[in-house]
Amino acid sequence: MKSVYILIAPDKGTFSPAMHNAAFAALGLDFHYDVLPTPVDRLELALNHLRHADVAGANVTIPHKEAVLPYLDSLSDEAKAIGAVNTIVNRAGKLYGYNTDAQGFMRGLAACYALEQLPTSKVLILGAGGAARAILYALNEAQTGHMSIFNRTASKVEAIIQDLQLSNASLVDSTAIAQQHDVIINTTPIGSSDSSPSSSLIASADLPSHGVVCDIIYRPAETLLLQTARSKGLTTQNGLPMLLQQGALAFAMWTGQEAPLEIMQAALLETLT
Ligand code: ATR
Protein backbone atom coordinates (compact mmCIF):
# COMPACT_ATOMS: atom_id res chain seq x y z
CA MET A 1 0.00 0.00 0.00
CA LYS A 2 1.14 3.57 -0.75
CA SER A 3 0.57 6.28 1.81
CA VAL A 4 -0.16 9.97 1.26
CA TYR A 5 -0.14 12.39 4.18
CA ILE A 6 -1.23 15.88 5.00
CA LEU A 7 1.26 17.79 7.15
CA ILE A 8 -0.84 20.09 9.28
CA ALA A 9 -0.66 21.85 12.65
CA PRO A 10 -1.90 19.44 15.36
CA ASP A 11 -4.77 21.77 16.33
CA LYS A 12 -6.13 22.23 12.78
CA GLY A 13 -8.71 20.16 10.91
CA THR A 14 -8.86 19.14 7.23
CA PHE A 15 -11.42 17.71 4.79
CA SER A 16 -8.81 16.36 2.39
CA PRO A 17 -8.66 12.77 3.77
CA ALA A 18 -12.34 12.14 2.96
CA MET A 19 -11.93 13.52 -0.57
CA HIS A 20 -8.78 11.55 -1.43
CA ASN A 21 -9.70 8.26 0.26
CA ALA A 22 -13.02 8.25 -1.63
CA ALA A 23 -11.11 8.80 -4.88
CA PHE A 24 -8.56 6.03 -4.16
CA ALA A 25 -11.39 3.61 -3.33
CA ALA A 26 -13.38 4.55 -6.44
CA LEU A 27 -10.41 3.79 -8.72
CA GLY A 28 -9.45 0.63 -6.77
CA LEU A 29 -6.03 2.08 -5.91
CA ASP A 30 -4.10 0.64 -2.97
CA PHE A 31 -3.44 4.10 -1.52
CA HIS A 32 -4.39 5.66 1.79
CA TYR A 33 -4.46 9.33 2.83
CA ASP A 34 -3.77 10.14 6.49
CA VAL A 35 -3.34 13.18 8.66
CA LEU A 36 0.21 13.65 9.94
CA PRO A 37 -0.16 16.19 12.78
CA THR A 38 3.05 18.20 12.53
CA PRO A 39 4.23 20.76 15.07
CA VAL A 40 6.60 23.37 13.61
CA ASP A 41 9.63 21.86 15.36
CA ARG A 42 8.92 18.38 13.89
CA LEU A 43 8.60 19.51 10.28
CA GLU A 44 11.97 18.17 9.17
CA LEU A 45 11.27 14.81 10.81
CA ALA A 46 7.89 14.59 9.09
CA LEU A 47 9.47 15.40 5.73
CA ASN A 48 12.09 12.70 6.18
CA HIS A 49 9.29 10.21 6.72
CA LEU A 50 7.95 11.13 3.28
CA ARG A 51 11.13 9.81 1.67
CA HIS A 52 10.21 6.16 2.50
CA ALA A 53 9.48 3.95 -0.49
CA ASP A 54 5.89 3.30 0.62
CA VAL A 55 5.01 7.00 0.67
CA ALA A 56 3.71 8.53 -2.59
CA GLY A 57 3.72 12.09 -1.32
CA ALA A 58 1.85 14.62 0.75
CA ASN A 59 -0.15 17.79 1.04
CA VAL A 60 1.19 20.61 3.14
CA THR A 61 -1.04 23.12 4.86
CA ILE A 62 -1.27 25.56 7.77
CA PRO A 63 1.34 26.63 8.85
CA HIS A 64 3.97 24.77 6.82
CA LYS A 65 3.41 25.81 3.17
CA GLU A 66 6.33 28.22 3.19
CA ALA A 67 8.52 26.56 5.81
CA VAL A 68 8.90 23.31 3.82
CA LEU A 69 10.73 24.94 0.91
CA PRO A 70 14.31 24.59 2.20
CA TYR A 71 13.86 20.87 2.94
CA LEU A 72 12.74 19.84 -0.55
CA ASP A 73 15.02 18.50 -3.28
CA SER A 74 13.29 20.28 -6.14
CA LEU A 75 10.61 22.93 -6.67
CA SER A 76 8.32 23.56 -9.62
CA ASP A 77 8.62 27.00 -11.22
CA GLU A 78 5.20 27.83 -9.80
CA ALA A 79 6.08 26.83 -6.24
CA LYS A 80 9.33 28.76 -6.48
CA ALA A 81 7.63 31.93 -7.75
CA ILE A 82 4.78 31.74 -5.23
CA GLY A 83 7.13 30.81 -2.39
CA ALA A 84 4.76 28.14 -1.09
CA VAL A 85 4.24 24.39 -1.57
CA ASN A 86 0.97 22.56 -0.99
CA THR A 87 1.85 19.27 -2.70
CA ILE A 88 4.91 17.02 -2.42
CA VAL A 89 5.70 14.00 -4.58
CA ASN A 90 8.23 11.39 -3.44
CA ARG A 91 10.22 10.08 -6.41
CA ALA A 92 12.82 7.49 -5.35
CA GLY A 93 13.43 9.19 -2.02
CA LYS A 94 13.66 12.69 -3.46
CA LEU A 95 10.98 15.22 -2.57
CA TYR A 96 9.50 17.42 -5.32
CA GLY A 97 7.43 20.46 -4.29
CA TYR A 98 4.47 21.87 -6.24
CA ASN A 99 1.76 24.45 -5.73
CA THR A 100 -1.62 23.28 -7.04
CA ASP A 101 -3.54 26.10 -5.29
CA ALA A 102 -2.86 28.50 -8.15
CA GLN A 103 -4.11 26.25 -10.94
CA GLY A 104 -6.82 24.83 -8.66
CA PHE A 105 -8.25 28.29 -8.13
CA MET A 106 -8.25 29.04 -11.86
CA ARG A 107 -10.02 25.78 -12.68
CA GLY A 108 -12.68 26.72 -10.14
CA LEU A 109 -12.99 30.26 -11.47
CA ALA A 110 -13.42 28.91 -15.00
CA ALA A 111 -16.75 27.43 -13.91
CA CYS A 112 -18.25 30.87 -13.29
CA TYR A 113 -16.17 33.33 -15.34
CA ALA A 114 -14.87 33.12 -18.91
CA LEU A 115 -11.10 33.20 -18.37
CA GLU A 116 -10.57 34.73 -21.84
CA GLN A 117 -12.04 37.92 -20.37
CA LEU A 118 -9.26 38.25 -17.78
CA PRO A 119 -6.94 40.40 -19.91
CA THR A 120 -9.64 43.07 -19.95
CA SER A 121 -10.87 42.47 -16.39
CA LYS A 122 -10.28 44.26 -13.13
CA VAL A 123 -9.92 41.93 -10.15
CA LEU A 124 -9.99 42.87 -6.46
CA ILE A 125 -8.20 40.54 -4.02
CA LEU A 126 -8.84 40.81 -0.29
CA GLY A 127 -5.87 39.58 1.75
CA ALA A 128 -2.17 39.10 1.15
CA GLY A 129 -1.34 35.72 2.70
CA GLY A 130 -0.24 32.47 1.06
CA ALA A 131 -3.56 31.87 -0.71
CA ALA A 132 -3.58 35.40 -2.13
CA ARG A 133 -0.04 34.86 -3.43
CA ALA A 134 -1.03 31.69 -5.29
CA ILE A 135 -4.15 33.31 -6.77
CA LEU A 136 -2.30 36.47 -7.81
CA TYR A 137 0.39 34.36 -9.45
CA ALA A 138 -2.26 32.50 -11.48
CA LEU A 139 -4.12 35.71 -12.39
CA ASN A 140 -0.87 37.30 -13.52
CA GLU A 141 -0.02 34.26 -15.65
CA ALA A 142 -3.48 34.65 -17.23
CA GLN A 143 -2.52 38.27 -18.07
CA THR A 144 -5.29 39.79 -15.99
CA GLY A 145 -5.89 43.44 -16.90
CA HIS A 146 -5.56 44.86 -13.41
CA MET A 147 -5.31 43.43 -9.89
CA SER A 148 -6.20 45.61 -6.88
CA ILE A 149 -5.07 44.22 -3.53
CA PHE A 150 -6.59 45.23 -0.20
CA ASN A 151 -5.04 44.05 3.06
CA ARG A 152 -4.90 45.01 6.74
CA THR A 153 -1.10 45.09 6.51
CA ALA A 154 -0.05 47.16 3.50
CA SER A 155 3.59 46.06 3.62
CA LYS A 156 2.55 42.48 2.75
CA VAL A 157 0.90 43.72 -0.43
CA GLU A 158 4.01 45.63 -1.41
CA ALA A 159 6.10 42.48 -0.81
CA ILE A 160 3.81 40.36 -3.02
CA ILE A 161 3.85 42.91 -5.84
CA GLN A 162 7.63 42.92 -5.70
CA ASP A 163 8.16 39.15 -5.25
CA LEU A 164 5.76 38.19 -8.05
CA GLN A 165 6.84 41.16 -10.18
CA LEU A 166 3.25 42.21 -10.74
CA SER A 167 3.23 45.13 -13.15
CA ASN A 168 -0.57 45.32 -13.35
CA ALA A 169 -1.30 45.40 -9.62
CA SER A 170 -1.79 48.08 -7.01
CA LEU A 171 -2.38 48.37 -3.29
CA VAL A 172 -5.80 49.80 -2.39
CA ASP A 173 -6.55 51.19 1.05
CA SER A 174 -10.33 50.77 1.05
CA THR A 175 -12.88 48.28 -0.28
CA ALA A 176 -15.16 51.20 -1.22
CA ILE A 177 -13.66 50.91 -4.72
CA ALA A 178 -15.01 47.34 -5.08
CA GLN A 179 -17.62 48.63 -7.52
CA GLN A 180 -14.97 49.23 -10.16
CA HIS A 181 -14.13 45.49 -10.37
CA ASP A 182 -15.40 42.57 -12.43
CA VAL A 183 -14.15 39.83 -10.10
CA ILE A 184 -13.76 40.07 -6.31
CA ILE A 185 -11.94 37.36 -4.35
CA ASN A 186 -11.78 37.08 -0.56
CA THR A 187 -8.73 35.16 0.67
CA THR A 188 -8.93 36.31 4.31
CA PRO A 189 -10.61 34.32 7.11
CA ILE A 190 -13.16 37.13 7.60
CA GLY A 191 -16.58 35.48 7.33
CA SER A 192 -15.48 31.94 8.22
CA SER A 193 -17.16 29.85 10.91
CA ASP A 194 -13.96 29.77 12.96
CA SER A 195 -13.23 33.47 12.67
CA SER A 196 -16.10 35.91 12.22
CA PRO A 197 -19.16 34.45 10.48
CA SER A 198 -21.15 37.69 10.69
CA SER A 199 -18.44 39.90 9.16
CA SER A 200 -17.63 40.95 5.62
CA LEU A 201 -14.86 43.20 4.35
CA ILE A 202 -17.15 44.78 1.73
CA ALA A 203 -20.34 46.68 2.52
CA SER A 204 -23.35 45.77 0.39
CA ALA A 205 -23.56 49.30 -1.07
CA ASP A 206 -19.95 49.04 -2.29
CA LEU A 207 -20.45 45.85 -4.31
CA PRO A 208 -20.71 46.22 -8.09
CA SER A 209 -24.02 45.61 -9.82
CA HIS A 210 -22.67 42.72 -11.90
CA GLY A 211 -19.69 40.41 -11.92
CA VAL A 212 -18.37 37.54 -9.84
CA VAL A 213 -17.60 37.32 -6.13
CA CYS A 214 -15.49 34.38 -4.90
CA ASP A 215 -14.68 33.47 -1.33
CA ILE A 216 -12.07 30.79 -0.66
CA ILE A 217 -13.93 29.99 2.58
CA TYR A 218 -16.15 26.88 2.40
CA ARG A 219 -17.39 26.85 6.00
CA PRO A 220 -20.00 28.30 6.09
CA ALA A 221 -20.92 27.35 2.54
CA GLU A 222 -22.13 30.91 2.04
CA THR A 223 -20.27 33.68 3.87
CA LEU A 224 -21.92 37.01 4.55
CA LEU A 225 -19.97 38.46 1.60
CA LEU A 226 -21.37 35.82 -0.76
CA GLN A 227 -24.87 36.11 0.68
CA THR A 228 -24.86 39.88 0.15
CA ALA A 229 -23.43 39.52 -3.35
CA ARG A 230 -26.00 36.89 -4.31
CA SER A 231 -28.86 39.02 -3.02
CA LYS A 232 -27.63 41.82 -5.31
CA GLY A 233 -27.76 39.45 -8.28
CA LEU A 234 -24.01 38.79 -8.58
CA THR A 235 -22.57 35.39 -9.46
CA THR A 236 -20.96 33.81 -6.39
CA GLN A 237 -18.59 30.93 -5.70
CA ASN A 238 -17.37 29.56 -2.38
CA GLY A 239 -14.07 27.80 -1.63
CA LEU A 240 -15.16 24.28 -2.53
CA PRO A 241 -14.17 24.40 -6.22
CA MET A 242 -10.63 25.51 -5.29
CA LEU A 243 -10.35 22.84 -2.58
CA LEU A 244 -11.58 20.19 -4.99
CA GLN A 245 -9.44 21.24 -7.95
CA GLN A 246 -6.18 21.66 -6.01
CA GLY A 247 -6.82 18.17 -4.64
CA ALA A 248 -7.55 16.74 -8.08
CA LEU A 249 -4.27 18.10 -9.45
CA ALA A 250 -2.33 16.63 -6.51
CA PHE A 251 -4.14 13.28 -6.85
CA ALA A 252 -3.05 13.00 -10.47
CA MET A 253 0.58 13.65 -9.48
CA TRP A 254 0.64 10.97 -6.76
CA THR A 255 -1.22 8.28 -8.70
CA GLY A 256 -0.61 9.05 -12.38
CA GLN A 257 -4.38 8.77 -12.85
CA GLU A 258 -7.00 11.37 -13.60
CA ALA A 259 -8.90 12.33 -10.47
CA PRO A 260 -12.57 11.27 -10.21
CA LEU A 261 -13.93 14.79 -9.62
CA GLU A 262 -17.54 13.86 -8.97
CA ILE A 263 -16.61 11.26 -6.35
CA MET A 264 -14.28 13.72 -4.65
CA GLN A 265 -16.88 16.46 -4.65
CA ALA A 266 -19.55 14.17 -3.21
CA ALA A 267 -17.16 13.07 -0.44
CA LEU A 268 -16.37 16.69 0.40
CA LEU A 269 -20.01 17.72 0.51
CA GLU A 270 -20.86 14.75 2.71
CA THR A 271 -18.07 15.61 5.18
CA LEU A 272 -19.00 19.27 5.25
CA THR A 273 -22.66 18.74 6.06
P1 ATR B 1 -3.51 31.84 3.91
O1 ATR B 1 -2.22 31.09 3.82
O2 ATR B 1 -4.72 30.96 4.00
O3 ATR B 1 -3.64 32.87 2.87
P2 ATR B 1 -2.55 33.69 5.89
O4 ATR B 1 -1.22 33.61 5.25
O5 ATR B 1 -2.66 33.63 7.35
O6 ATR B 1 -3.50 32.55 5.35
O7 ATR B 1 -3.27 35.04 5.33
C1 ATR B 1 -4.48 35.46 5.77
C2 ATR B 1 -4.77 36.85 5.23
O8 ATR B 1 -5.97 37.30 5.86
C3 ATR B 1 -3.70 37.87 5.55
O9 ATR B 1 -3.63 38.79 4.48
C4 ATR B 1 -4.25 38.58 6.79
O10 ATR B 1 -3.94 39.92 6.94
P3 ATR B 1 -2.50 40.43 7.47
O11 ATR B 1 -1.60 40.33 6.29
O12 ATR B 1 -2.75 41.82 7.91
O13 ATR B 1 -2.13 39.50 8.59
C5 ATR B 1 -5.73 38.49 6.55
N1 ATR B 1 -6.44 38.50 7.83
C6 ATR B 1 -6.40 37.54 8.78
N2 ATR B 1 -7.19 37.90 9.83
C7 ATR B 1 -7.70 39.12 9.52
C8 ATR B 1 -8.55 40.04 10.19
N3 ATR B 1 -9.07 39.76 11.38
N4 ATR B 1 -8.86 41.21 9.56
C9 ATR B 1 -8.37 41.49 8.32
N5 ATR B 1 -7.53 40.67 7.65
C10 ATR B 1 -7.21 39.50 8.23
XYZ file of C-alpha atoms and ligand atoms in Angstrom:
304
model
C 0.000 0.000 0.000
C 1.139 3.566 -0.745
C 0.572 6.282 1.815
C -0.160 9.966 1.260
C -0.136 12.388 4.185
C -1.230 15.882 5.000
C 1.262 17.787 7.148
C -0.837 20.093 9.283
C -0.656 21.854 12.653
C -1.903 19.437 15.358
C -4.775 21.766 16.328
C -6.129 22.226 12.777
C -8.714 20.159 10.910
C -8.860 19.138 7.234
C -11.421 17.715 4.793
C -8.813 16.359 2.390
C -8.659 12.765 3.767
C -12.343 12.136 2.956
C -11.928 13.523 -0.566
C -8.784 11.546 -1.428
C -9.701 8.261 0.256
C -13.023 8.248 -1.625
C -11.109 8.798 -4.876
C -8.561 6.031 -4.156
C -11.387 3.613 -3.330
C -13.384 4.550 -6.443
C -10.412 3.788 -8.722
C -9.445 0.634 -6.773
C -6.033 2.080 -5.906
C -4.105 0.642 -2.967
C -3.441 4.103 -1.518
C -4.387 5.664 1.792
C -4.457 9.333 2.833
C -3.772 10.136 6.489
C -3.345 13.184 8.661
C 0.212 13.646 9.944
C -0.159 16.185 12.781
C 3.052 18.198 12.527
C 4.234 20.764 15.065
C 6.596 23.368 13.612
C 9.634 21.860 15.364
C 8.917 18.383 13.889
C 8.597 19.510 10.279
C 11.974 18.174 9.166
C 11.269 14.809 10.813
C 7.886 14.587 9.093
C 9.467 15.398 5.726
C 12.094 12.702 6.178
C 9.293 10.210 6.723
C 7.954 11.129 3.282
C 11.131 9.805 1.672
C 10.213 6.163 2.498
C 9.477 3.947 -0.487
C 5.895 3.300 0.621
C 5.006 7.000 0.667
C 3.713 8.527 -2.586
C 3.719 12.087 -1.317
C 1.848 14.622 0.754
C -0.148 17.786 1.040
C 1.189 20.605 3.136
C -1.035 23.117 4.856
C -1.268 25.561 7.769
C 1.339 26.629 8.852
C 3.965 24.767 6.819
C 3.415 25.806 3.172
C 6.327 28.225 3.187
C 8.518 26.561 5.813
C 8.899 23.314 3.816
C 10.727 24.940 0.907
C 14.313 24.595 2.196
C 13.860 20.870 2.941
C 12.738 19.841 -0.550
C 15.021 18.498 -3.279
C 13.294 20.282 -6.144
C 10.614 22.934 -6.668
C 8.324 23.557 -9.617
C 8.623 26.999 -11.220
C 5.203 27.833 -9.803
C 6.079 26.830 -6.244
C 9.335 28.755 -6.481
C 7.635 31.930 -7.751
C 4.781 31.742 -5.231
C 7.131 30.811 -2.391
C 4.759 28.138 -1.087
C 4.236 24.394 -1.570
C 0.973 22.561 -0.994
C 1.845 19.266 -2.703
C 4.908 17.024 -2.418
C 5.696 14.005 -4.579
C 8.227 11.386 -3.444
C 10.217 10.076 -6.408
C 12.819 7.491 -5.345
C 13.433 9.192 -2.017
C 13.656 12.687 -3.459
C 10.977 15.217 -2.566
C 9.499 17.419 -5.317
C 7.429 20.463 -4.288
C 4.471 21.874 -6.243
C 1.765 24.448 -5.735
C -1.623 23.280 -7.038
C -3.544 26.101 -5.288
C -2.856 28.505 -8.154
C -4.114 26.247 -10.939
C -6.819 24.833 -8.662
C -8.253 28.292 -8.127
C -8.250 29.043 -11.864
C -10.020 25.780 -12.684
C -12.679 26.716 -10.139
C -12.995 30.260 -11.469
C -13.416 28.913 -15.002
C -16.751 27.432 -13.911
C -18.250 30.875 -13.293
C -16.167 33.331 -15.341
C -14.870 33.119 -18.905
C -11.104 33.197 -18.369
C -10.569 34.729 -21.842
C -12.042 37.917 -20.374
C -9.263 38.245 -17.777
C -6.941 40.398 -19.913
C -9.643 43.070 -19.953
C -10.867 42.467 -16.386
C -10.282 44.264 -13.128
C -9.916 41.926 -10.150
C -9.986 42.874 -6.463
C -8.198 40.543 -4.017
C -8.836 40.813 -0.291
C -5.868 39.580 1.750
C -2.166 39.097 1.145
C -1.340 35.718 2.696
C -0.244 32.466 1.056
C -3.563 31.866 -0.712
C -3.584 35.396 -2.130
C -0.043 34.864 -3.428
C -1.028 31.686 -5.288
C -4.145 33.307 -6.768
C -2.297 36.472 -7.805
C 0.392 34.363 -9.451
C -2.261 32.503 -11.476
C -4.118 35.710 -12.392
C -0.869 37.299 -13.517
C -0.018 34.257 -15.651
C -3.478 34.648 -17.225
C -2.523 38.265 -18.070
C -5.289 39.790 -15.994
C -5.894 43.440 -16.901
C -5.559 44.856 -13.409
C -5.310 43.435 -9.890
C -6.195 45.609 -6.883
C -5.069 44.219 -3.534
C -6.592 45.226 -0.203
C -5.037 44.045 3.056
C -4.903 45.006 6.737
C -1.102 45.088 6.509
C -0.052 47.164 3.497
C 3.589 46.057 3.618
C 2.552 42.478 2.749
C 0.898 43.721 -0.434
C 4.011 45.626 -1.411
C 6.101 42.485 -0.814
C 3.813 40.365 -3.018
C 3.845 42.914 -5.836
C 7.626 42.917 -5.704
C 8.157 39.147 -5.255
C 5.760 38.191 -8.047
C 6.843 41.158 -10.184
C 3.251 42.212 -10.737
C 3.227 45.133 -13.147
C -0.574 45.321 -13.348
C -1.300 45.396 -9.625
C -1.794 48.080 -7.005
C -2.383 48.367 -3.288
C -5.803 49.804 -2.392
C -6.554 51.191 1.053
C -10.326 50.768 1.046
C -12.879 48.283 -0.277
C -15.158 51.201 -1.216
C -13.656 50.912 -4.718
C -15.005 47.339 -5.082
C -17.622 48.630 -7.523
C -14.974 49.226 -10.160
C -14.133 45.493 -10.371
C -15.402 42.569 -12.434
C -14.153 39.834 -10.099
C -13.762 40.068 -6.309
C -11.935 37.358 -4.347
C -11.782 37.077 -0.559
C -8.730 35.164 0.669
C -8.927 36.311 4.310
C -10.613 34.318 7.107
C -13.164 37.129 7.597
C -16.584 35.481 7.332
C -15.480 31.943 8.224
C -17.164 29.851 10.908
C -13.955 29.769 12.961
C -13.226 33.465 12.673
C -16.100 35.909 12.222
C -19.163 34.453 10.476
C -21.150 37.695 10.693
C -18.444 39.898 9.155
C -17.634 40.947 5.616
C -14.862 43.201 4.345
C -17.154 44.775 1.731
C -20.342 46.680 2.522
C -23.349 45.775 0.385
C -23.556 49.304 -1.068
C -19.954 49.040 -2.295
C -20.451 45.847 -4.312
C -20.709 46.222 -8.087
C -24.025 45.605 -9.824
C -22.668 42.723 -11.904
C -19.688 40.407 -11.922
C -18.374 37.538 -9.838
C -17.604 37.322 -6.128
C -15.491 34.380 -4.904
C -14.678 33.466 -1.335
C -12.068 30.795 -0.664
C -13.928 29.986 2.579
C -16.150 26.877 2.403
C -17.392 26.847 6.003
C -19.997 28.302 6.091
C -20.925 27.347 2.538
C -22.126 30.914 2.039
C -20.267 33.682 3.868
C -21.921 37.012 4.553
C -19.974 38.461 1.605
C -21.372 35.816 -0.760
C -24.874 36.109 0.677
C -24.856 39.880 0.153
C -23.435 39.522 -3.351
C -26.002 36.888 -4.308
C -28.858 39.022 -3.025
C -27.628 41.818 -5.311
C -27.756 39.453 -8.281
C -24.011 38.785 -8.584
C -22.568 35.394 -9.461
C -20.959 33.814 -6.393
C -18.589 30.934 -5.701
C -17.369 29.558 -2.380
C -14.072 27.805 -1.633
C -15.155 24.280 -2.528
C -14.165 24.398 -6.220
C -10.632 25.509 -5.293
C -10.348 22.840 -2.576
C -11.578 20.191 -4.990
C -9.440 21.239 -7.946
C -6.184 21.664 -6.010
C -6.821 18.167 -4.642
C -7.547 16.744 -8.082
C -4.273 18.103 -9.453
C -2.333 16.633 -6.507
C -4.136 13.280 -6.846
C -3.046 13.001 -10.474
C 0.575 13.647 -9.483
C 0.642 10.967 -6.763
C -1.224 8.279 -8.697
C -0.607 9.047 -12.377
C -4.381 8.769 -12.852
C -7.003 11.375 -13.597
C -8.905 12.333 -10.467
C -12.574 11.271 -10.214
C -13.929 14.789 -9.621
C -17.544 13.861 -8.969
C -16.609 11.261 -6.348
C -14.283 13.723 -4.646
C -16.883 16.461 -4.651
C -19.545 14.170 -3.210
C -17.157 13.065 -0.437
C -16.373 16.690 0.405
C -20.013 17.717 0.509
C -20.859 14.754 2.714
C -18.074 15.608 5.176
C -18.997 19.266 5.251
C -22.658 18.742 6.059
P -3.507 31.841 3.914
O -2.224 31.086 3.822
O -4.723 30.960 3.996
O -3.643 32.870 2.869
P -2.551 33.694 5.890
O -1.224 33.612 5.248
O -2.662 33.631 7.351
O -3.504 32.548 5.350
O -3.268 35.036 5.328
C -4.476 35.456 5.774
C -4.774 36.849 5.229
O -5.971 37.299 5.864
C -3.698 37.874 5.548
O -3.628 38.789 4.484
C -4.250 38.575 6.791
O -3.937 39.925 6.941
P -2.498 40.431 7.468
O -1.602 40.329 6.289
O -2.755 41.822 7.911
O -2.126 39.502 8.586
C -5.729 38.492 6.547
N -6.438 38.500 7.834
C -6.403 37.541 8.783
N -7.187 37.900 9.829
C -7.696 39.123 9.521
C -8.555 40.039 10.187
N -9.074 39.758 11.385
N -8.860 41.207 9.557
C -8.367 41.493 8.323
N -7.534 40.672 7.652
C -7.215 39.501 8.231
